[in-house]
Coordinates of C-alpha atoms in Angstrom, one line a residue:
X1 CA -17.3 -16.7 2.3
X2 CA -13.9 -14.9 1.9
X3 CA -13.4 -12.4 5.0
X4 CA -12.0 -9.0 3.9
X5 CA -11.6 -8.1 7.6
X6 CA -8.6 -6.7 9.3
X7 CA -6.4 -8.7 11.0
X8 CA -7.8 -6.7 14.1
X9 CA -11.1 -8.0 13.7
X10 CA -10.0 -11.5 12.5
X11 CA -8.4 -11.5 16.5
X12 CA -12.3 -10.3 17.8
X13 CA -13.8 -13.4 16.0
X14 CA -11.1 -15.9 17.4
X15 CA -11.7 -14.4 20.6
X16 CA -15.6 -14.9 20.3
X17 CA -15.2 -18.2 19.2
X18 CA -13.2 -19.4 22.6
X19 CA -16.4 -18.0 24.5
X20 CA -19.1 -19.0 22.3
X21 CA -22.1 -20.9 23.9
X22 CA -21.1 -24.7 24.1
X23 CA -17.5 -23.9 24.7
X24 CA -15.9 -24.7 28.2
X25 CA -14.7 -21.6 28.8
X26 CA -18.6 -19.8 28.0
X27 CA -20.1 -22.7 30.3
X28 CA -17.5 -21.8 33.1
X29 CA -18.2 -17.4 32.6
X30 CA -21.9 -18.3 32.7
X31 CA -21.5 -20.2 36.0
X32 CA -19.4 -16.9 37.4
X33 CA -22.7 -14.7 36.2
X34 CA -25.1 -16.8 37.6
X35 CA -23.4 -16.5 40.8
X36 CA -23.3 -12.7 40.8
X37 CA -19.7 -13.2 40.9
X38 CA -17.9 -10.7 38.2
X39 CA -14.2 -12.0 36.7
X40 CA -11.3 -10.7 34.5
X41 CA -9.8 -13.7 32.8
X42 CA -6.8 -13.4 30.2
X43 CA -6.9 -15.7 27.6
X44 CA -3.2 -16.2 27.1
X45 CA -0.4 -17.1 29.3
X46 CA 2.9 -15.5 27.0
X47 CA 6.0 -14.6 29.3
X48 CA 4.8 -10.7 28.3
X49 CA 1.4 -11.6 30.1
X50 CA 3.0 -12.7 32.9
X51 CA 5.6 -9.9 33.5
X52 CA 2.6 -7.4 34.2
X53 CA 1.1 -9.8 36.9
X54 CA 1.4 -9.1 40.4
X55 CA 0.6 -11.8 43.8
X56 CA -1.5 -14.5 43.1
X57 CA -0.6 -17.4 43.3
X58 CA 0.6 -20.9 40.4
X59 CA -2.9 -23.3 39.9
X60 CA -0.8 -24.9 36.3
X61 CA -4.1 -26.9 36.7
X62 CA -6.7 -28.4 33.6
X63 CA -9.3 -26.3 33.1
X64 CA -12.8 -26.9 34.1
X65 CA -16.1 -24.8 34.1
X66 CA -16.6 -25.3 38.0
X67 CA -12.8 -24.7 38.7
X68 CA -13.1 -21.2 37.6
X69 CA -16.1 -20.4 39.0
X70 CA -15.1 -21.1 42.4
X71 CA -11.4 -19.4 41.4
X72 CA -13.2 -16.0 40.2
X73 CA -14.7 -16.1 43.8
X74 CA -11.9 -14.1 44.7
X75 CA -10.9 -10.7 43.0
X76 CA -8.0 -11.3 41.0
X77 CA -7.9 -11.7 37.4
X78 CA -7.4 -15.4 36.1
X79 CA -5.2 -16.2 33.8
X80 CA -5.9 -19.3 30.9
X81 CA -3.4 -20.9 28.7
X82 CA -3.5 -19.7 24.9
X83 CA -5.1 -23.1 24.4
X84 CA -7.8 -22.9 26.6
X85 CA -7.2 -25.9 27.9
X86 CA -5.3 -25.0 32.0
X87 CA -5.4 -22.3 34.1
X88 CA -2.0 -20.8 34.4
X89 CA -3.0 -18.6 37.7
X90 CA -5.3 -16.8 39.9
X91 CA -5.8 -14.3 42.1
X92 CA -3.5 -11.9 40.3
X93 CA -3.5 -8.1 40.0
X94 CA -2.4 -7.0 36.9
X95 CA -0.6 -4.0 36.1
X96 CA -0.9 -2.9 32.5
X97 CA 0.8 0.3 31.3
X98 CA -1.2 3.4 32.5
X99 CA -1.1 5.3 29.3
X100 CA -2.5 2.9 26.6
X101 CA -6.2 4.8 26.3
X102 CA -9.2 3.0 27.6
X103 CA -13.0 4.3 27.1
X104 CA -14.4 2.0 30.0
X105 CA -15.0 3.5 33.3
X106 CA -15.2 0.5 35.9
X107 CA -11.8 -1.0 37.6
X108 CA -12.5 -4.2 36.1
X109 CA -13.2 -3.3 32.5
X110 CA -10.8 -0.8 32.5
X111 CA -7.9 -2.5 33.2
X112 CA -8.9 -5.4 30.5
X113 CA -9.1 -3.1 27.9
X114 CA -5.7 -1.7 28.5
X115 CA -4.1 -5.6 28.9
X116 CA -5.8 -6.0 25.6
X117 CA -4.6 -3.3 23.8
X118 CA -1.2 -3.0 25.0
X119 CA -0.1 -6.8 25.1
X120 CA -2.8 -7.3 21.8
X121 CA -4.0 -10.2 23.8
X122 CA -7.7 -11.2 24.3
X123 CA -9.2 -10.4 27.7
X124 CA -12.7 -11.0 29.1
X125 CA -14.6 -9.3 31.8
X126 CA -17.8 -9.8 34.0
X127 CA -19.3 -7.4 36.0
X128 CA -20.7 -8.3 39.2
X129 CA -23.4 -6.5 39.9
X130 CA -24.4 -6.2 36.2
X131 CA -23.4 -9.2 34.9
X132 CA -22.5 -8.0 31.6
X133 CA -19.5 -10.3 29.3
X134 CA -17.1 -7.6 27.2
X135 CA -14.9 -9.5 25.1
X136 CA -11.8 -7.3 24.2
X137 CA -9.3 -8.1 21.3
X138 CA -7.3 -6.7 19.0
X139 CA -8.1 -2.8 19.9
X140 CA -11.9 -3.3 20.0
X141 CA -14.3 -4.4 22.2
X142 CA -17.5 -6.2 22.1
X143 CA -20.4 -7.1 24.7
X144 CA -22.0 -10.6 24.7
X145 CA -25.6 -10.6 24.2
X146 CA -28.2 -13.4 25.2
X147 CA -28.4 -15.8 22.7
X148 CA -32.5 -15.0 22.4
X149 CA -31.7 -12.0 21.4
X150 CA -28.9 -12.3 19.0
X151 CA -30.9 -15.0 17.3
X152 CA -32.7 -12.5 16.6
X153 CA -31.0 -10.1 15.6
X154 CA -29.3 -12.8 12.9
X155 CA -32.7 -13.8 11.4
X156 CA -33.6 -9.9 10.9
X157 CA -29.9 -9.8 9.5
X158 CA -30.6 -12.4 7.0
X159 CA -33.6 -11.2 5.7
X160 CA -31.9 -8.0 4.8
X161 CA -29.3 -10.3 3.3
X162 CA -32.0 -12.0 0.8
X163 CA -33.6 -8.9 -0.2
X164 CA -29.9 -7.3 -1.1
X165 CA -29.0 -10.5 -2.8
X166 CA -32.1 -10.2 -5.4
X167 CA -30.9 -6.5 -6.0
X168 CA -27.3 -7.3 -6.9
X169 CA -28.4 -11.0 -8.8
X170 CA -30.8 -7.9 -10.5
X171 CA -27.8 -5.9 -11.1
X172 CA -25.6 -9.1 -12.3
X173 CA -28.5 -10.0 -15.1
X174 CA -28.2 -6.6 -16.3
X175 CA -24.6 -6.7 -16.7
X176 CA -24.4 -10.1 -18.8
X177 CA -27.3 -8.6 -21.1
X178 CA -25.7 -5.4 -22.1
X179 CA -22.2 -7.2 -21.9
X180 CA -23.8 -9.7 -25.0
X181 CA -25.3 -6.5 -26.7
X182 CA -21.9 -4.8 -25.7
X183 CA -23.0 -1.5 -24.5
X184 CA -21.7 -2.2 -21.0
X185 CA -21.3 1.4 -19.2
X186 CA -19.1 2.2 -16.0
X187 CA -22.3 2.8 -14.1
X188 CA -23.8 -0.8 -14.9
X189 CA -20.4 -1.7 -13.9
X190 CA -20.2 -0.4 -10.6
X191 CA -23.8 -1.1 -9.5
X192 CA -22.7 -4.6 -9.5
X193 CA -19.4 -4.0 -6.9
X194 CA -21.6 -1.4 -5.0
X195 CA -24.1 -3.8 -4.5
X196 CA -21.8 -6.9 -3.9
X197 CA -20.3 -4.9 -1.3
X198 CA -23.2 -4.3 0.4
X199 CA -24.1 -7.9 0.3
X200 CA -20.9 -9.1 2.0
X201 CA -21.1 -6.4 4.8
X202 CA -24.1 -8.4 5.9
X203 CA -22.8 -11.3 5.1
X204 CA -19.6 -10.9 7.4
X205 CA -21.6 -9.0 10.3
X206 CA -23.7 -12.6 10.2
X207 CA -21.0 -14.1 10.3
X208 CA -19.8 -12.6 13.3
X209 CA -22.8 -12.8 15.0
X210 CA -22.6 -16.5 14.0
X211 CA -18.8 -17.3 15.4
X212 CA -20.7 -15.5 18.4
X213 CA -23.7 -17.8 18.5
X214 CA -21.5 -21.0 18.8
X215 CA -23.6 -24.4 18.9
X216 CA -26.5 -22.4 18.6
X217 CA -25.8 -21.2 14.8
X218 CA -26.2 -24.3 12.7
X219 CA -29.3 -23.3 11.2
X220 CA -28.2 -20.2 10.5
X221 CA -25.2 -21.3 9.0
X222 CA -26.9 -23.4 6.5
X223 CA -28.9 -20.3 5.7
X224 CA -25.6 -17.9 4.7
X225 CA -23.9 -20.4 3.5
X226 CA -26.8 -21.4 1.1
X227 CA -28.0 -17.4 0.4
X228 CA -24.2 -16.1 0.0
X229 CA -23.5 -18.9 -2.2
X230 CA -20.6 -18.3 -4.9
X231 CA -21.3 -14.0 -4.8
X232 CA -17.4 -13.7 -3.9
X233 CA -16.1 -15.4 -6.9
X234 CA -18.8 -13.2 -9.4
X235 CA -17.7 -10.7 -7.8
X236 CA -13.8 -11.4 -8.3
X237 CA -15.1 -12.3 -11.9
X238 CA -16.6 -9.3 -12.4
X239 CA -13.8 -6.8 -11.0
X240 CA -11.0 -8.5 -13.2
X241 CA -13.2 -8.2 -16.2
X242 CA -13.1 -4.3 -15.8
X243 CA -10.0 -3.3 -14.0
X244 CA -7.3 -1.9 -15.8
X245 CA -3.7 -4.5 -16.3
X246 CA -1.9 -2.5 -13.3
X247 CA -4.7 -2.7 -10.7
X248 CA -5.1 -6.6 -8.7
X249 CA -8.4 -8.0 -7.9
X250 CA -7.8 -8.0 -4.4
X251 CA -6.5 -4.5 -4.2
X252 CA -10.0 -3.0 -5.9
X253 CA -12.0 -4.8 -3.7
X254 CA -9.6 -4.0 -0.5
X255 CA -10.3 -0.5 -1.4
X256 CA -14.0 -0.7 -1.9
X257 CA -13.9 -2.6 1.7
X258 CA -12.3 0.8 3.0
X259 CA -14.8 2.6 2.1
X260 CA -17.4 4.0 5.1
X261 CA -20.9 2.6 4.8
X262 CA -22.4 6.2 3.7
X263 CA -19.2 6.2 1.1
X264 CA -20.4 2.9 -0.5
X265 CA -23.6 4.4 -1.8
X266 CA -21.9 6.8 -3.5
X267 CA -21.6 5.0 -6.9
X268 CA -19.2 7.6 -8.0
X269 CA -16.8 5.9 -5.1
X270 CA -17.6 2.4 -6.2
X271 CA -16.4 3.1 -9.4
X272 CA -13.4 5.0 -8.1
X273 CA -12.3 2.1 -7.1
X274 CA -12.6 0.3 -10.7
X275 CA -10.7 3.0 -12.0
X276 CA -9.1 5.0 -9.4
X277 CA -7.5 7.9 -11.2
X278 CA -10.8 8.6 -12.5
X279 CA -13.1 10.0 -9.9
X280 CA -15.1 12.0 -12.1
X281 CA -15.4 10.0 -14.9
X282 CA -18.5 10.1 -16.5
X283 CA -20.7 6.9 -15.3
X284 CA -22.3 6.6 -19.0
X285 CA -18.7 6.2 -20.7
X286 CA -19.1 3.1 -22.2
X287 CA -16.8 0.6 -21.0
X288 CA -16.0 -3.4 -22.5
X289 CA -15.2 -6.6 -20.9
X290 CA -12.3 -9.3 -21.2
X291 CA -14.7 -12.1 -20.9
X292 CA -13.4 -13.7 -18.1
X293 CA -16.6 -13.9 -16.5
X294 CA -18.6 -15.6 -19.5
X295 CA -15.7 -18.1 -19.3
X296 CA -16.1 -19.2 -16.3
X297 CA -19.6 -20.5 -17.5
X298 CA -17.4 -23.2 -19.3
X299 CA -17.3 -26.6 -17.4
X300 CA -14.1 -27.5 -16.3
X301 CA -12.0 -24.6 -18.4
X302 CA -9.0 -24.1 -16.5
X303 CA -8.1 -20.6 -14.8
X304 CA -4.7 -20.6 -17.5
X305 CA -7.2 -21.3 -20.7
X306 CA -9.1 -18.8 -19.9
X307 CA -7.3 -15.8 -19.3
X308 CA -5.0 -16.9 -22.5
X309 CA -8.6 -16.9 -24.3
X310 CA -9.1 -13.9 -23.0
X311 CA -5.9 -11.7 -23.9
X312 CA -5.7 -13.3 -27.0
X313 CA -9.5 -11.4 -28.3
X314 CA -8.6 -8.5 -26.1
X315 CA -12.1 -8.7 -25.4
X316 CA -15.8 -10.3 -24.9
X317 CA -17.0 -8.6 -28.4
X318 CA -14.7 -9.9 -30.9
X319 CA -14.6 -12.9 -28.4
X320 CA -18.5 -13.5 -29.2
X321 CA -17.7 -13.2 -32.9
X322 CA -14.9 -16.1 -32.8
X323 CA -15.2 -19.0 -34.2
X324 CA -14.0 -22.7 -33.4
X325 CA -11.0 -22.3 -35.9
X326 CA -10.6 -18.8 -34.4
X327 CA -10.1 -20.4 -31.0
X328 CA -7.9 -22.8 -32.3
X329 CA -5.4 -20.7 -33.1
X330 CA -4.8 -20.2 -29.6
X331 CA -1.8 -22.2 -28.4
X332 CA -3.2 -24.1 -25.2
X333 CA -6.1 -24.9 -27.4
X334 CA -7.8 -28.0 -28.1
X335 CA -11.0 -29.1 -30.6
X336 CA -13.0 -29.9 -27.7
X337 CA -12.3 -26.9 -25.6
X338 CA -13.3 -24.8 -28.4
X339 CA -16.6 -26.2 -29.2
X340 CA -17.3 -25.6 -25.4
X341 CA -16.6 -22.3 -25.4
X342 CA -18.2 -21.3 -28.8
X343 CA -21.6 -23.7 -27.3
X344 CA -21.6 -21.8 -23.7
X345 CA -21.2 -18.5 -25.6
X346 CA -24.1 -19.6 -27.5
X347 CA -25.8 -20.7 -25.2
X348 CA -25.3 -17.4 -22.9
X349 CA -26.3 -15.1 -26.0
X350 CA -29.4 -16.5 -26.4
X351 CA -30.7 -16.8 -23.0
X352 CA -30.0 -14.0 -22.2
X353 CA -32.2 -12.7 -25.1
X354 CA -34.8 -15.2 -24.2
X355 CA -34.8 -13.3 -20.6
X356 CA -35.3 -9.6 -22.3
X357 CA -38.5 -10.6 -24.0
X358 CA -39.6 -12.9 -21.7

């Protein structure tokens, strides 16, 4: 699935990835937690990393899981190559700038959240006595959770994925019928985006939890992969059927990814976004297509073809009415092209009513 995340979050997931379960570096923190030991590792060794470290001493040695167990024996933060793949040093005190704001409240934590935030590096923290795993990055911080548990949490994720993704499919067949009876309104319009929102806030929080879940995930990412299917390009389908010439597709669903979660049932909001500089439009307005959509049902009709077919009916109602000799006239057209896109219109039409009195 396409990520609409910041690049802030995009840094948490790379971040989470390094200390997944089957990774070296996990297997090595694990060890440290076992042995009641807490750490504060820094997961990049950049010249500006260095310049806030003080003592310690050089290790410039490969990294293993047992070799930093027994280094986080002492109480100095360890400090890991960007790569992963030595440990730079250990031992160190590090001495980040005072004033970057921090919400944690132990040394240890404390000090790796302002590390993280002022060199926008990703840190990692143990505590002893707790033995809780905070993963700071990119301004934000999150705890590792047993695996048990997060499996857990991902299966009860996905089930709420499934029973979103009958709603918008729900809201999708709605839109093709009253696009082929063309009495599309804004409101049918924007349940679709509302909905497809919703889908791929679950989606990416899986995702996460996924990236999280390491080696442990394959199942689970069979399941997304399988439930989330091809929902980004409908929905990239759908928005550039709608959106007026001077808005992107990117840009309306960038906005609609801005929105709060409360905002995003406010279907009002969704179809802000679809039309921005109406806010109060009236959600029964009736509203027509461009097509693009439908022809993408077309095997093998390039992305060019299409949008020429589509400019050149200025929409999916006299589009419907076209004939093969109609499409012709289209520069980039040829015979066979036309009979495929007259036959999958066809075809569309009368499923479609098939489906209504079915």
């Amino acid at each position: 699935m396409k990520s609409r995340h910041s690049g802030t979050n995009e840094r948490m997931r790379d971040a989470l990835a390094c200390v997944a379960p089957g990774t070296p570096l996990r297997s090595g923190i694990d060890r440290v937690v076992r042995a009641q030991a807490g750490a504060l590792l820094v997961l990049n060794d950049a010249p500006d990393v260095l310049s806030i470290c003080s003592g310690g001493f050089l290790v410039d040695a490969p990294y293993s899981p047992q070799r930093l167990s027994e280094l986080a024996k002492m109480d100095g933060a360890i400090i890991i190559s960007t790569d992963g793949g030595r440990i730079a040093r250990a031992n160190v005190h590090l001495v980040p700038d005072p004033s970057v704001p921090t919400s944690e409240t132990g040394t240890r934590h404390r000090t790796a959240e302002r590390v993280a935030r002022s060199l926008n590096v990703p840190v990692v923290s143990a505590s002893e006595e707790m033995g809780v795993i905070n993963v700071y990055a990119g301004g934000s911080k999150r705890q590792l959770q047993e695996v048990s548990h997060l499996l857990d949490r991902a299966n009860q994720a996905l089930q709420t994925l499934e029973r979103y993704k009958v709603r918008l499919d729900d809201a999708i067949l709605n839109l093709t019928t009253v696009e082929v009876e063309d009495v599309v309104t804004l409101r049918d319009v924007a349940a679709v985006v509302q909905r497809g929102e919703m889908v791929h806030r679950i989606a990416d929080e899986i995702e996460t939890m996924i990236i999280e879940l390491g080696v442990e995930a394959r199942l689970l990412r069979l399941q997304l992969d399988e439930l989330y299917g091809e929902i980004d390009n409908e929905l990239d389908l759908v928005v550039a059927d709608y959106i007026p010439a001077d808005r992107s597709t990117g840009e309306t669903l960038e906005e609609m990814s801005r929105l709060s979660d409360d905002e995003v049932l406010n279907i009002r909001l969704a179809a802000a976004t679809l039309f921005p500089n109406d806010e109060n439009e009236d959600l029964g307005r009736e509203v027509s297509p461009k097509g693009l959509r439908l022809l993408h049902r077309v095997s093998r009709l390039p992305q060019d073809t299409a949008s020429a077919v589509a400019d050149h009916f200025g929409g999916l109602a006299r589009l419907q009415r076209a004939t093969v000799d109609d499409l012709l006239l289209i520069e980039c057209m040829d015979e066979p092209t036309a009979r495929a896109i007259r036959e999958t219109l066809t075809r569309v039409t009368e499923s479609t009513i098939l489906d209504q009195y079915s």
